[in-house]
Each structure stands twice: as structure tokens, then as C-alpha cells.
mmCIF file of C-alpha atoms in Angstrom:
data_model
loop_
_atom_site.group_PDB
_atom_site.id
_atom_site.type_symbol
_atom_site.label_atom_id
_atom_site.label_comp_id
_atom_site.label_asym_id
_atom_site.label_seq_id
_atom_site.Cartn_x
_atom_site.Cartn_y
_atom_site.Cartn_z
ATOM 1 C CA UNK A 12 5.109 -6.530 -23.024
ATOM 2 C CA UNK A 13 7.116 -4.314 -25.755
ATOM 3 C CA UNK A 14 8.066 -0.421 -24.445
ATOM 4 C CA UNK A 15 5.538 1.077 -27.169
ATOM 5 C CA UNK A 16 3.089 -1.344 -25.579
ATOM 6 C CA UNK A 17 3.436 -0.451 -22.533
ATOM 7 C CA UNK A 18 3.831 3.381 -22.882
ATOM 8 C CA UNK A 19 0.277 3.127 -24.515
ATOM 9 C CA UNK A 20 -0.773 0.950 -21.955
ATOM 10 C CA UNK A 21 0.056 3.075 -19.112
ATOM 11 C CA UNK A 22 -1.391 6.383 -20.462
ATOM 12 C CA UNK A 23 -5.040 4.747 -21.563
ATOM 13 C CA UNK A 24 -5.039 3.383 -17.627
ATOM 14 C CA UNK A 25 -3.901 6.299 -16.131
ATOM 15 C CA UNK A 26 -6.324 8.432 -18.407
ATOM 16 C CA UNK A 27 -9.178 5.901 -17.358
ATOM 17 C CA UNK A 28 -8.327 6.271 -14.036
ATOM 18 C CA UNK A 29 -8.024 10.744 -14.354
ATOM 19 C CA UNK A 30 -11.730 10.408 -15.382
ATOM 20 C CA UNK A 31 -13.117 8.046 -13.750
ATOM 21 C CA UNK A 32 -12.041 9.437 -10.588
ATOM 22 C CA UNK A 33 -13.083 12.948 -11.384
ATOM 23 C CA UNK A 34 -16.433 11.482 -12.339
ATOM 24 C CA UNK A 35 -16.527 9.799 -8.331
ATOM 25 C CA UNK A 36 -15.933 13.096 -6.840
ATOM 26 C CA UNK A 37 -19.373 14.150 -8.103
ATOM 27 C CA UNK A 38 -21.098 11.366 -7.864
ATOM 28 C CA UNK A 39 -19.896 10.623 -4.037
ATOM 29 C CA UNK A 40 -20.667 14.063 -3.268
ATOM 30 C CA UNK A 41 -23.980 14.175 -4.513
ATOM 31 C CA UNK A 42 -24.446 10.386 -2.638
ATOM 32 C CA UNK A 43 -22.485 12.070 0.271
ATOM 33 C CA UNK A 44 -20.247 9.402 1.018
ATOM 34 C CA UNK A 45 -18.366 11.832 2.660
ATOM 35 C CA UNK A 46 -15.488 11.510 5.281
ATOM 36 C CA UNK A 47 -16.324 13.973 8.297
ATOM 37 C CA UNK A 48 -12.906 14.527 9.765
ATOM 38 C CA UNK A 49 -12.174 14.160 13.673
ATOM 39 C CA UNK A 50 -10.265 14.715 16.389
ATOM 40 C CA UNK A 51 -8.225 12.071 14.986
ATOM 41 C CA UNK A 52 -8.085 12.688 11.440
ATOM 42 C CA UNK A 53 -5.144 14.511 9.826
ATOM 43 C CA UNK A 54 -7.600 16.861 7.541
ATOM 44 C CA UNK A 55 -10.530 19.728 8.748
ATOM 45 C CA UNK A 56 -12.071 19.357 5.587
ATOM 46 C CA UNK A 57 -15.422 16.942 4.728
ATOM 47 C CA UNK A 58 -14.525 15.247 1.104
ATOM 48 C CA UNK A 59 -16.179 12.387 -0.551
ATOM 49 C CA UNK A 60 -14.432 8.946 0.182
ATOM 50 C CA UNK A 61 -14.226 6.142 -2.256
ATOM 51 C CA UNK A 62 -12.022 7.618 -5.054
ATOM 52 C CA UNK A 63 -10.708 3.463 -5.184
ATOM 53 C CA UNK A 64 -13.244 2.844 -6.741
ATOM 54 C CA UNK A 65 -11.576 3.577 -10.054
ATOM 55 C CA UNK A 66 -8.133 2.940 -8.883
ATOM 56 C CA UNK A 67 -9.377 -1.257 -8.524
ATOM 57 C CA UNK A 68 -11.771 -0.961 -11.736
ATOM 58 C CA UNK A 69 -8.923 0.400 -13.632
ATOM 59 C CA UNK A 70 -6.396 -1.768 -12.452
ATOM 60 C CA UNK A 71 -8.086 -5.006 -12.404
ATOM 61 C CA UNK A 72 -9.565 -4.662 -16.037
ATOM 62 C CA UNK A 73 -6.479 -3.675 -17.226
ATOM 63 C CA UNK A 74 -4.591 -6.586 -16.049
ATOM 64 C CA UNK A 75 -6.754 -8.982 -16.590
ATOM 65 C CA UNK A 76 -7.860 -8.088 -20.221
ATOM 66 C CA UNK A 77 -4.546 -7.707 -21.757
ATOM 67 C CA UNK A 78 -3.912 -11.249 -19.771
ATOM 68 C CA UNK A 79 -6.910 -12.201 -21.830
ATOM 69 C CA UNK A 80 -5.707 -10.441 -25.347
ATOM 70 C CA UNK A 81 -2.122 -11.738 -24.888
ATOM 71 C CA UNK A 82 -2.822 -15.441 -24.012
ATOM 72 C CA UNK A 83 -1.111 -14.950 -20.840
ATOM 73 C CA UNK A 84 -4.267 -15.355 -18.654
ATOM 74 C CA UNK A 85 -3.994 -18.154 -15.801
ATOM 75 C CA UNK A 86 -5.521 -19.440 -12.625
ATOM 76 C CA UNK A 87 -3.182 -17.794 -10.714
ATOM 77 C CA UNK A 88 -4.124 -13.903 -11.903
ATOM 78 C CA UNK A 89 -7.831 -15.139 -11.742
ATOM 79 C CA UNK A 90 -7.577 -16.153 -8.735
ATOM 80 C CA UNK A 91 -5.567 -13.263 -7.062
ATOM 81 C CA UNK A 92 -7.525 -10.944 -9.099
ATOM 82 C CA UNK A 93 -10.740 -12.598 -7.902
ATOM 83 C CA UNK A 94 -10.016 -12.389 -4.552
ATOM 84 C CA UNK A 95 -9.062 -8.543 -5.140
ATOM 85 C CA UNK A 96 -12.179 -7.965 -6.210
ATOM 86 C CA UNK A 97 -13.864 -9.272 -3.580
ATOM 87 C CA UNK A 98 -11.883 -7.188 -0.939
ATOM 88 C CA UNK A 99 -12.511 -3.972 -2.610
ATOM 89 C CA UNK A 100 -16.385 -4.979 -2.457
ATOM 90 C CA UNK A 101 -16.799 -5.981 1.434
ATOM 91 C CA UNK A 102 -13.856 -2.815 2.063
ATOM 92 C CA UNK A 103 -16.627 -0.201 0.199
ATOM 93 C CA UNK A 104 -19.345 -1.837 2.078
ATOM 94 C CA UNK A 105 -18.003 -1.343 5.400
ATOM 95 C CA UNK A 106 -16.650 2.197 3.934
ATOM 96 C CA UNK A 107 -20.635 2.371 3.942
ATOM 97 C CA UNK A 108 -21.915 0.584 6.556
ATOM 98 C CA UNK A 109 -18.596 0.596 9.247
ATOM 99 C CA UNK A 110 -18.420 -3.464 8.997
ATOM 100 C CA UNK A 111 -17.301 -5.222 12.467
ATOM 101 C CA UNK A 112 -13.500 -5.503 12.533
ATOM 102 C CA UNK A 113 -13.778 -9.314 13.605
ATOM 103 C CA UNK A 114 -16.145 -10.374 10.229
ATOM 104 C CA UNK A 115 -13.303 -7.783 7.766
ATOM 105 C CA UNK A 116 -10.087 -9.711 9.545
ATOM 106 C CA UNK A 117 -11.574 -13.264 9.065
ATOM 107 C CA UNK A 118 -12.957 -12.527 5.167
ATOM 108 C CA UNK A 119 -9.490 -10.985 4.879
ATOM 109 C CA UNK A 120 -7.592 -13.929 6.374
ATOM 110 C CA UNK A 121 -9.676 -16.658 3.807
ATOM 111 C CA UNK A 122 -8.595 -14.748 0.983
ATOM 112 C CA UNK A 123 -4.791 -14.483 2.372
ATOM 113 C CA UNK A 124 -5.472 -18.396 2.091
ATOM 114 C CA UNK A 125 -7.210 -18.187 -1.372
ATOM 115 C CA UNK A 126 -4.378 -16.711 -2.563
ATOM 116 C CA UNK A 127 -1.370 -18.605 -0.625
ATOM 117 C CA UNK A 128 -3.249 -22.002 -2.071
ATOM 118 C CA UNK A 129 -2.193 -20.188 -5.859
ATOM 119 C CA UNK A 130 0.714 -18.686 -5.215
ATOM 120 C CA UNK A 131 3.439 -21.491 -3.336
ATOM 121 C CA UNK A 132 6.214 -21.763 -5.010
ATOM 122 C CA UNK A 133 7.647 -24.924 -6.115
ATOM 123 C CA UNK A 134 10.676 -24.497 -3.122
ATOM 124 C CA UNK A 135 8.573 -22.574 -0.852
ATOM 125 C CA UNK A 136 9.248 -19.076 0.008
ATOM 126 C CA UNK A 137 12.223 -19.877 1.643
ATOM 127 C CA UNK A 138 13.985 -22.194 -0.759
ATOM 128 C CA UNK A 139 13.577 -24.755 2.112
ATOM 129 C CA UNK A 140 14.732 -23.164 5.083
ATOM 130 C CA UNK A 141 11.715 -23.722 7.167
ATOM 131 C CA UNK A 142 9.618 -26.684 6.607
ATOM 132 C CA UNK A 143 5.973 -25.788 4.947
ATOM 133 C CA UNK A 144 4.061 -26.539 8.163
ATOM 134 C CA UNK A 145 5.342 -23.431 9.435
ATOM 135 C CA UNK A 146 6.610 -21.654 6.400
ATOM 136 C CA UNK A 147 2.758 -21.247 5.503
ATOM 137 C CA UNK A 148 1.429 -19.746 8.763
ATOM 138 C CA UNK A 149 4.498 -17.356 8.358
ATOM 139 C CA UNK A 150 3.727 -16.222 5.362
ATOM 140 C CA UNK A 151 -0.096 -16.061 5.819
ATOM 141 C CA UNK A 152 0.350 -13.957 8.747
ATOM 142 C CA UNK A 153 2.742 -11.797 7.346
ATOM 143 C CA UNK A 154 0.082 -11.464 4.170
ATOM 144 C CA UNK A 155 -2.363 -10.778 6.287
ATOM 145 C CA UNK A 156 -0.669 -7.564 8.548
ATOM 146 C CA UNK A 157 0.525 -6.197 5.563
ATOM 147 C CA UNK A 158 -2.721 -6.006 4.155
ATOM 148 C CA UNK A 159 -4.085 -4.090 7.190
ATOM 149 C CA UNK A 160 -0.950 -2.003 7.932
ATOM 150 C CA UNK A 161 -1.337 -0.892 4.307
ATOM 151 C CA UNK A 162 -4.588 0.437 5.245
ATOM 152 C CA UNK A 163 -3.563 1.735 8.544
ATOM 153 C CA UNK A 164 -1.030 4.283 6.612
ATOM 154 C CA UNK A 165 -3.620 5.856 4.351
ATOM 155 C CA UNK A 166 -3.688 8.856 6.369
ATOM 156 C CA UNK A 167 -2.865 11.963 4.681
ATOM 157 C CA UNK A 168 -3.038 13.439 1.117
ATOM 158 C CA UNK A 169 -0.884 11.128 -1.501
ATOM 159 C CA UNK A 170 0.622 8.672 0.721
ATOM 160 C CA UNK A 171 -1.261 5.524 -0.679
ATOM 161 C CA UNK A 172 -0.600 6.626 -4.555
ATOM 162 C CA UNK A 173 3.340 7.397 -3.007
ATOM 163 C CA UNK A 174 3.776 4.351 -1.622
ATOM 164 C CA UNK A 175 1.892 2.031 -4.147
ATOM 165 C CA UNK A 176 3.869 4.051 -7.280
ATOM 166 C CA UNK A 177 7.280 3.361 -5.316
ATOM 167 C CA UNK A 178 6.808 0.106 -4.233
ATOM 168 C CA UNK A 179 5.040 -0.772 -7.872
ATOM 169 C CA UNK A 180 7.997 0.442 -9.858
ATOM 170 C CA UNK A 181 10.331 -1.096 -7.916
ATOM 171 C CA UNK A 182 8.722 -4.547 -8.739
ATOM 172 C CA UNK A 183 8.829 -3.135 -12.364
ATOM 173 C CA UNK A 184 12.791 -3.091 -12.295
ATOM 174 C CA UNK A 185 13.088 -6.538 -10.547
ATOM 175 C CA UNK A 186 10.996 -7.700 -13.471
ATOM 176 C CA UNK A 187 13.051 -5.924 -16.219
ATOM 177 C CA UNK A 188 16.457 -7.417 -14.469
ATOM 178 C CA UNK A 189 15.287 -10.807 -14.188
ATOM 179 C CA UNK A 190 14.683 -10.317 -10.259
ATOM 180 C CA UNK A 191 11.341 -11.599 -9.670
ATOM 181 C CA UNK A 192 8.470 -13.133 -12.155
ATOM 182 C CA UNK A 193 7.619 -11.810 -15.277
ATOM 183 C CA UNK A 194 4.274 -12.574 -14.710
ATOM 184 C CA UNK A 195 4.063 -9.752 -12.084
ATOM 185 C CA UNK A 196 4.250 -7.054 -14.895
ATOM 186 C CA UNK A 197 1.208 -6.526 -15.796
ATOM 187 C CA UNK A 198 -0.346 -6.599 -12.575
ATOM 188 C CA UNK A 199 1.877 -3.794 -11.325
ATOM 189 C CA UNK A 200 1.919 -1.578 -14.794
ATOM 190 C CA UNK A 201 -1.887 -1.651 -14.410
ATOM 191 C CA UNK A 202 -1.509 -0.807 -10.649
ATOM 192 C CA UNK A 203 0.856 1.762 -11.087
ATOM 193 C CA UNK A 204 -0.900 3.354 -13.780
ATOM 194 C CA UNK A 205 -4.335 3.519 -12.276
ATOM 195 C CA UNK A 206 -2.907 4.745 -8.898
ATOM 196 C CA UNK A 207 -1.408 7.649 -10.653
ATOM 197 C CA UNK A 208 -4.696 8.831 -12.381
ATOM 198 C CA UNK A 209 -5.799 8.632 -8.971
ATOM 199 C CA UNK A 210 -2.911 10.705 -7.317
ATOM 200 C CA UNK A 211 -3.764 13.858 -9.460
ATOM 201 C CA UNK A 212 -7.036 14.086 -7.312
ATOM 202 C CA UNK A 213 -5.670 13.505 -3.893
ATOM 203 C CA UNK A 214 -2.530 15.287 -4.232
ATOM 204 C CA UNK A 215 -2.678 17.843 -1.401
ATOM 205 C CA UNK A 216 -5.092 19.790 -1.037
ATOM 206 C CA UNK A 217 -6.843 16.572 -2.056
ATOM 207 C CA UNK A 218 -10.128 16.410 -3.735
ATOM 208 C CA UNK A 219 -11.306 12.723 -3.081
ATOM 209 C CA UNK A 220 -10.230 9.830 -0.314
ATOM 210 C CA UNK A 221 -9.345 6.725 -1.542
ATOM 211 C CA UNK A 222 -11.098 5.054 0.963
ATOM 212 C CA UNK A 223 -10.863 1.524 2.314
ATOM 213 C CA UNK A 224 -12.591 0.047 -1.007
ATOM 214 C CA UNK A 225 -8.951 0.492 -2.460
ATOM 215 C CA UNK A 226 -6.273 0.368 0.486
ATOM 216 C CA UNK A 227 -7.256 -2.948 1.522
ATOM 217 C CA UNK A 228 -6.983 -4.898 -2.079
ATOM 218 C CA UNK A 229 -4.001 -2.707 -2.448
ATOM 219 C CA UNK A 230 -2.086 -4.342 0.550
ATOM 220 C CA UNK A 231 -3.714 -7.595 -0.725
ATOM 221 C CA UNK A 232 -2.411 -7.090 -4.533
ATOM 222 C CA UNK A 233 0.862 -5.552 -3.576
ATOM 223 C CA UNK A 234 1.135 -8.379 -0.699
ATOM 224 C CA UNK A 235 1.289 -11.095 -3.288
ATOM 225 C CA UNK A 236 3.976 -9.502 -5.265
ATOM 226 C CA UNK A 237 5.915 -9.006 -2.567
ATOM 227 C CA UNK A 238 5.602 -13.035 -1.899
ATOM 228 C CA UNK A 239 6.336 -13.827 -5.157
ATOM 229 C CA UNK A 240 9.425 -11.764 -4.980
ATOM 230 C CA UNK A 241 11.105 -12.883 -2.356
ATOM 231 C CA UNK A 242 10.203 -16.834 -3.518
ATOM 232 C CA UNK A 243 11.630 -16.231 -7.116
ATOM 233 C CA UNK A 244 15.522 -16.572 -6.505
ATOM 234 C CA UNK A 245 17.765 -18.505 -4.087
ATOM 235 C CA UNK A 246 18.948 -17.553 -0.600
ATOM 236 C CA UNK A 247 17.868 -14.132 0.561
ATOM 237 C CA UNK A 248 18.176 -11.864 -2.087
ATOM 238 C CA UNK A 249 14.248 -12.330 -2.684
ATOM 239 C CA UNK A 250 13.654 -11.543 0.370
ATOM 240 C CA UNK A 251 15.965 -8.437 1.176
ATOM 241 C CA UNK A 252 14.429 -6.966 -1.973
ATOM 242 C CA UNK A 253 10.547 -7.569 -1.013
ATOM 243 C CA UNK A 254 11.355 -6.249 2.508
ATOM 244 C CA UNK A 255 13.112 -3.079 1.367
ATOM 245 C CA UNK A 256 10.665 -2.163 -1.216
ATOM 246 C CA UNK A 257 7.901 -1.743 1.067
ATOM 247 C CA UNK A 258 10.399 -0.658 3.889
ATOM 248 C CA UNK A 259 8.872 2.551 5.796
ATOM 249 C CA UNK A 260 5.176 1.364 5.671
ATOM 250 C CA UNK A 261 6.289 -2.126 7.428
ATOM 251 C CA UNK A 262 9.016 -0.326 10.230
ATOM 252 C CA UNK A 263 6.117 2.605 10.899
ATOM 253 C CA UNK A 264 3.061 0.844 11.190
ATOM 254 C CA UNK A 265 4.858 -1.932 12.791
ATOM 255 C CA UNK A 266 6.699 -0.086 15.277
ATOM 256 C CA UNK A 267 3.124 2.278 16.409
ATOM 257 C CA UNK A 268 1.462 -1.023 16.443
ATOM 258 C CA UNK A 269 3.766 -2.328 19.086
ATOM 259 C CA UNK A 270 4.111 1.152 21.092
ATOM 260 C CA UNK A 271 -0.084 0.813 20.822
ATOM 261 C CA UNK A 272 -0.136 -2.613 22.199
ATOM 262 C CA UNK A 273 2.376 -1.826 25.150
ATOM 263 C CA UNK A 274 0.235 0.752 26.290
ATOM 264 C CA UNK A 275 -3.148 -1.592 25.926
ATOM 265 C CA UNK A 276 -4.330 0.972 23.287
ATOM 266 C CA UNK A 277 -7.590 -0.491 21.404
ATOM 267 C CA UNK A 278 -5.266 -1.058 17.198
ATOM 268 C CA UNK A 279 -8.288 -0.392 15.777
ATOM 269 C CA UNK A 280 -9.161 2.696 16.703
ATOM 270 C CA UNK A 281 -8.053 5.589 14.537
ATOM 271 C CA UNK A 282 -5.314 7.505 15.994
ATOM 272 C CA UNK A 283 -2.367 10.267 14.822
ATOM 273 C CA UNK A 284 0.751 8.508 16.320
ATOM 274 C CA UNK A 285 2.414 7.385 12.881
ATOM 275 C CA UNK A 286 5.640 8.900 12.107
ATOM 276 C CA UNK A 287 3.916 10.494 8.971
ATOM 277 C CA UNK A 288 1.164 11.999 11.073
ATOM 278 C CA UNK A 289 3.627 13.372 13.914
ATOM 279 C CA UNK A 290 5.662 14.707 10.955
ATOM 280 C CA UNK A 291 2.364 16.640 10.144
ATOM 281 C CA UNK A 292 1.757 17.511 13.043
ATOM 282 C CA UNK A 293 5.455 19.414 13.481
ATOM 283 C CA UNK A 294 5.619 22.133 10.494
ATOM 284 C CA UNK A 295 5.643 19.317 7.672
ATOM 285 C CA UNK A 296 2.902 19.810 4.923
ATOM 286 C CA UNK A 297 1.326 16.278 3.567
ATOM 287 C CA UNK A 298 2.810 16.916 0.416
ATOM 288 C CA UNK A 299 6.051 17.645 2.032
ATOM 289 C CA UNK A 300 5.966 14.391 4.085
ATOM 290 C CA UNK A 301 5.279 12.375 0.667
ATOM 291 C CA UNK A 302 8.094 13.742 -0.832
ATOM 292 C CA UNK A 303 10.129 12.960 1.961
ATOM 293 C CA UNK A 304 8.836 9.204 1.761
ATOM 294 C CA UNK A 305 9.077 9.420 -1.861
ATOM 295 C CA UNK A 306 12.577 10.771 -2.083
ATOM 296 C CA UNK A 307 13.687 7.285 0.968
ATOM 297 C CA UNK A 308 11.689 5.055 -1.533
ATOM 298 C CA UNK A 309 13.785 5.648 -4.444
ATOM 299 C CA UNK A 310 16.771 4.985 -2.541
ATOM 300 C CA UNK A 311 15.268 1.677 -1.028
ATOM 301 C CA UNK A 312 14.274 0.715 -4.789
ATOM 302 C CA UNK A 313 17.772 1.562 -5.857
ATOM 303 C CA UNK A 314 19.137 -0.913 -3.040
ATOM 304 C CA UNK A 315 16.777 -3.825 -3.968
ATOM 305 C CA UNK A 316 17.726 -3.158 -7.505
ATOM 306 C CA UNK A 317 21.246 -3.090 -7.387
ATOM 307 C CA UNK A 318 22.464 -4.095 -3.907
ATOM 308 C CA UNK A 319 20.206 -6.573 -2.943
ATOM 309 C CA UNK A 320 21.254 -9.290 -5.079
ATOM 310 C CA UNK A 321 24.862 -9.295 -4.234
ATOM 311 C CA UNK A 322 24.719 -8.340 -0.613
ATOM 312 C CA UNK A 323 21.075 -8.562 0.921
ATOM 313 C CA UNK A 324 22.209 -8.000 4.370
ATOM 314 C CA UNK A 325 24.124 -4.570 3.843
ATOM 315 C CA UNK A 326 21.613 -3.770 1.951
ATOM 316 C CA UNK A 327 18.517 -4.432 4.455
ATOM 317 C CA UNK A 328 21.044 -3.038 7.055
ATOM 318 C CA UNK A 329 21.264 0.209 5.151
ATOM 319 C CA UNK A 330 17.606 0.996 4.146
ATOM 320 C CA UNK A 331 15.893 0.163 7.265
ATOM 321 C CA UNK A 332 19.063 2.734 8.964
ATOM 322 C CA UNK A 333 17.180 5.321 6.276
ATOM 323 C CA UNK A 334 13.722 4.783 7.295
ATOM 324 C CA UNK A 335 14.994 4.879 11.253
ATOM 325 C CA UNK A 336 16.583 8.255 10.272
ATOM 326 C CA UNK A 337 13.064 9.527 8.405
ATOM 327 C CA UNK A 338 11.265 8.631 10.978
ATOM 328 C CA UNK A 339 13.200 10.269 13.737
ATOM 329 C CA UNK A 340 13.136 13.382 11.209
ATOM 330 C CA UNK A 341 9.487 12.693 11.531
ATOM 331 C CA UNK A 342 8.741 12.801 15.303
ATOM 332 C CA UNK A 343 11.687 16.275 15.585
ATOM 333 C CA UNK A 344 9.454 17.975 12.901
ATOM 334 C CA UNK A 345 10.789 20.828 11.182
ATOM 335 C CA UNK A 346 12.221 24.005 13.379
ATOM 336 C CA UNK A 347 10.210 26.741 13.622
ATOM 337 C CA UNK A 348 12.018 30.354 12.090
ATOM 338 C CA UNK A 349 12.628 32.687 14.989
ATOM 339 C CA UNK A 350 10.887 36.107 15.399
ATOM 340 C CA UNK A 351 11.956 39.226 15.836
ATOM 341 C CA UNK A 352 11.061 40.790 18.897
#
């Protein structure tokens, strides 16, 4: 795709996806698919859920009809886009309906499969360093938490559209310098763009949740690229880019999932022990705890942009020693000014 191209391609998506999300805040009001807040939830505030809506409708016609108007179509996007689709529509039923988590994990783990079957490399992920008997599990299980963990950290205003813009353009640059497939930008130009139509909305105060209809295919999408990025070069520059990309979401919900599983806690039950949450908790506004995240991502992007390649393990080393030091900024909070007496 040219610059002009793109540039024109962005701003009709991320128009689409201003107005079509304004449009769902009415509609989902009126509807009252509303999200009553609890002791749990990081907001006091009822507002309408299922803003994702236009964030997947966006995103997914976007891709796949320039695919279509370039030539560039293939089984691979239909598949992956397919199978996108078909998250976002059990995700806004049980949005609805609150689906049993058993039935959502094993829909979610056949299209992990679905799209593993598509997306295999000719080497493997791994370039051969595992045999494919257990290089597949690997990966499908990895597929699979990061859908849910992506998910799990949609829990304050703008996270999701932080996080999926960050980890987005970073795939963008590995495209541009030759890092991962070219085929991947589309699918995260579209992603990026319709995300960001969406962020104007839930920017704090927020008027709209994005709601699972859009964090699960999210994971899913954004899953696949990451797969696909750390399959498309030799030895472990790949993969030290499509771990650091996607850095803080994977060592936060990873590390509360553990700490929840230690102390028998039921994972599926909403909670407010992320590092994100307890930074919200401790003088940190949400929009102060994005930038924050925003402000580590762009330093992770720089390092899977520019140190990856040449030295993946400093590189890992050093932006997983940034999210350690966010997220212990996190849990201290911000000090409280003194008063006079």
C-alpha cells in the first residue's frame, strides 16, 4: 500500500469508526445494554457496553475489501478474518446473555486451531527448534491465553485502544523494515485505524465500553500477528520482537493470574488486582495510567524496531526491566501532597 493510500485509508476507517461508534452510544442506551459497575469495577458510572461493535465492523471490512480491490485477498485473511468474526459474535452474545466460561474457552480454543491450521509457517515458529508435535500445542496455548488475557486487561478508560494502537503500530514498523510479513499491513492499518475512532469515545471520562464483542477478536487478531512475527525471520529476533510488543499486557495479566491461582482465587471472576487497577486505585487517573503504558510502549516498540534484530536478548532483558519498573510504579501509586496543619 502507497503512503497517499494509506493516509486516505486510515482517515475513512477511523471516520467510520468516530460515527459509527457515536451512533452505538445511542442505540445501546436506548437498548440498555448497559454495564452497571460493582464492587469490582474500576468506574461508578452505568454506560452502554458494546462500542466493538464498530471497532470489528470497521476493521474487518476494511481489511478485507481492499484485500478484495487489490487482488491481495487469500485463504489465510479469510480464514483469520472468518474466525474473527465469529468471536466478536458469540463475545456480544455472552456480553448479552453472560455465556458459560467453559462453552467461550472451548469455541475460543477451535478457532485458535482454525487459525494455527492457516497460519504454520513453512519452518515452524521456531525455525526448527522444537519439533511440531509440541511446537503446535505451544503455540496454541500461548494463542489461546493471550486472547483471554487481552480481555482480562480491558479495565479502565482507553487501555484496549492504548494497547491495540501501540502494539498495532509497532507491527506497522516491522512491516515497513522488512521485520515481519507484508501481508500483516492491512490487517493492522485497518485495526489501528478503527480502534482510534473508537478511542475518542472511551477516552476518560469515557462515553461507551468496548465490551467483550471486541476485546476477545482483538487478542485473537492481534494474537496471529504476533505468531506470524516471531515465525518470519531466523533465530530469535521474531520472537524478542512479538514478545516485547505486547510486553506489559503479557507480564501483568500473567503475573495476577499466577498470584490468583496461588491463593485458589476463582480467574474468572472479575477482580481489581492488575497493576493498572492498583495504579488507579493509588492517586493515578485512567488517563494518567494510559499514558504511562503508552509512554513504556513506545519504548518497547522502539526496542523491537531497532534492537531486537541485532540483540534480542538485551533487548527482551531491557523492556520486560521497564514494565517490572511500571508496574512497581503501579502498586506505590502516586504520593499524596502534604497538608498544612
Amino acid at each position: 500500500m502507497q503512503p497517499l493510500s494509506a493516509i486516505v485509508f486510515f482517515a475513512i476507517l477511523f471516520l467510520a469508526a468516530l460515527i459509527g461508534t457515536r451512533i452505538l452510544i445511542s442505540l445501546l442506551t436506548r437498548r440498555r445494554v448497559i454495564d452497571v459497575p460493582n464492587e469490582r469495577s474500576s468506574h461508578d458510572v452505568p454506560k452502554p457496553r458494546g462500542g466493538g461493535i464498530a471497532v470489528v465492523s470497521v476493521m474487518l471490512a476494511g481489511w478485507i475489501g481492499w484485500a478484495g480491490i487489490s487482488g491481495s485477498l487469500d485463504a489465510t485473511a479469510l480464514v483469520v478474518a472468518g474466525l474473527t468474526l465469529a468471536l466478536a459474535a458469540l463475545s456480544f452474545v455472552d456480553d448479552l446473555k453472560n455465556l458459560p466460561a467453559r462453552l467461550r474457552l472451548v469455541i475460543q480454543a477451535l478457532c485458535v486451531a482454525g487459525g494455527l491450521w492457516v497460519t504454520v509457517p513453512e519452518g515452524g515458529f521456531t525455525g526448527g527448534l522444537l519439533p511440531v508435535w509440541l511446537e503446535l500445542p505451544v503455540a496454541g496455548f500461548a494463542w489461546l491465553w493471550f486472547v483471554n488475557l487481552f480481555n482480562f486487561m480491558d479495565g479502565i478508560d482507553g487501555i484496549t485502544g492504548v494497547e491495540t494502537i501501540s502494539i498495532g503500530g509497532g507491527i506497522l514498523g516491522l512491516v515497513l523494515l522488512g521485520g515481519t510479513a507484508a501481508a500483516l499491513q492491512v490487517p493492522a492499518l485497518a485495526m489501528v485505524a478503527a480502534i482510534a475512532g473508537f478511542l475518542v469515545w472511551n477516552w476518560q471520562p469515557s462515553k461507551i465500553f468496548i465490551g467483550d464483542v471486541a476485546s476477545i477478536p482483538l487478542g485473537f487478531l492481534i494474537g496471529w500477528m504476533l505468531l506470524e512475527t516471531a515465525g518470519a525471520s531466523d533465530g530469535l529476533a521474531g520472537w524478542a520482537a512479538a514478545l516485547l510488543l505486547p510486553a506489559y499486557y503479557l507480564f501483568d495479566a500473567t503475573f495476577t493470574l499466577g498470584k490468583r491461582l496461588l491463593r485458589r482465587e476463582n480467574v474468572f471472576e472479575a477482580h481489581r488486582q492488575h497493576f493498572y487497577q492498583q495504579a488507579t486505585q493509588k492517586g493515578f487517573s485512567h488517563a494518567g495510567a494510559c499514558l504511562a503504558i503508552a509512554v513504556l510502549n513506545t519504548v518497547l516498540v522502539l526496542l523491537a524496531l531497532f534492537a531486537a534484530p541485532d540483540s534480542p536478548l538485551p533487548a527482551l532483558l531491557g523492556g520486560y526491566a521497564a514494565v517490572v519498573a511500571l508496574c512497581l510504579l503501579f502498586r506505590r501509586g502516586l504520593a499524596k501532597p502534604e497538608t498544612a496543619e
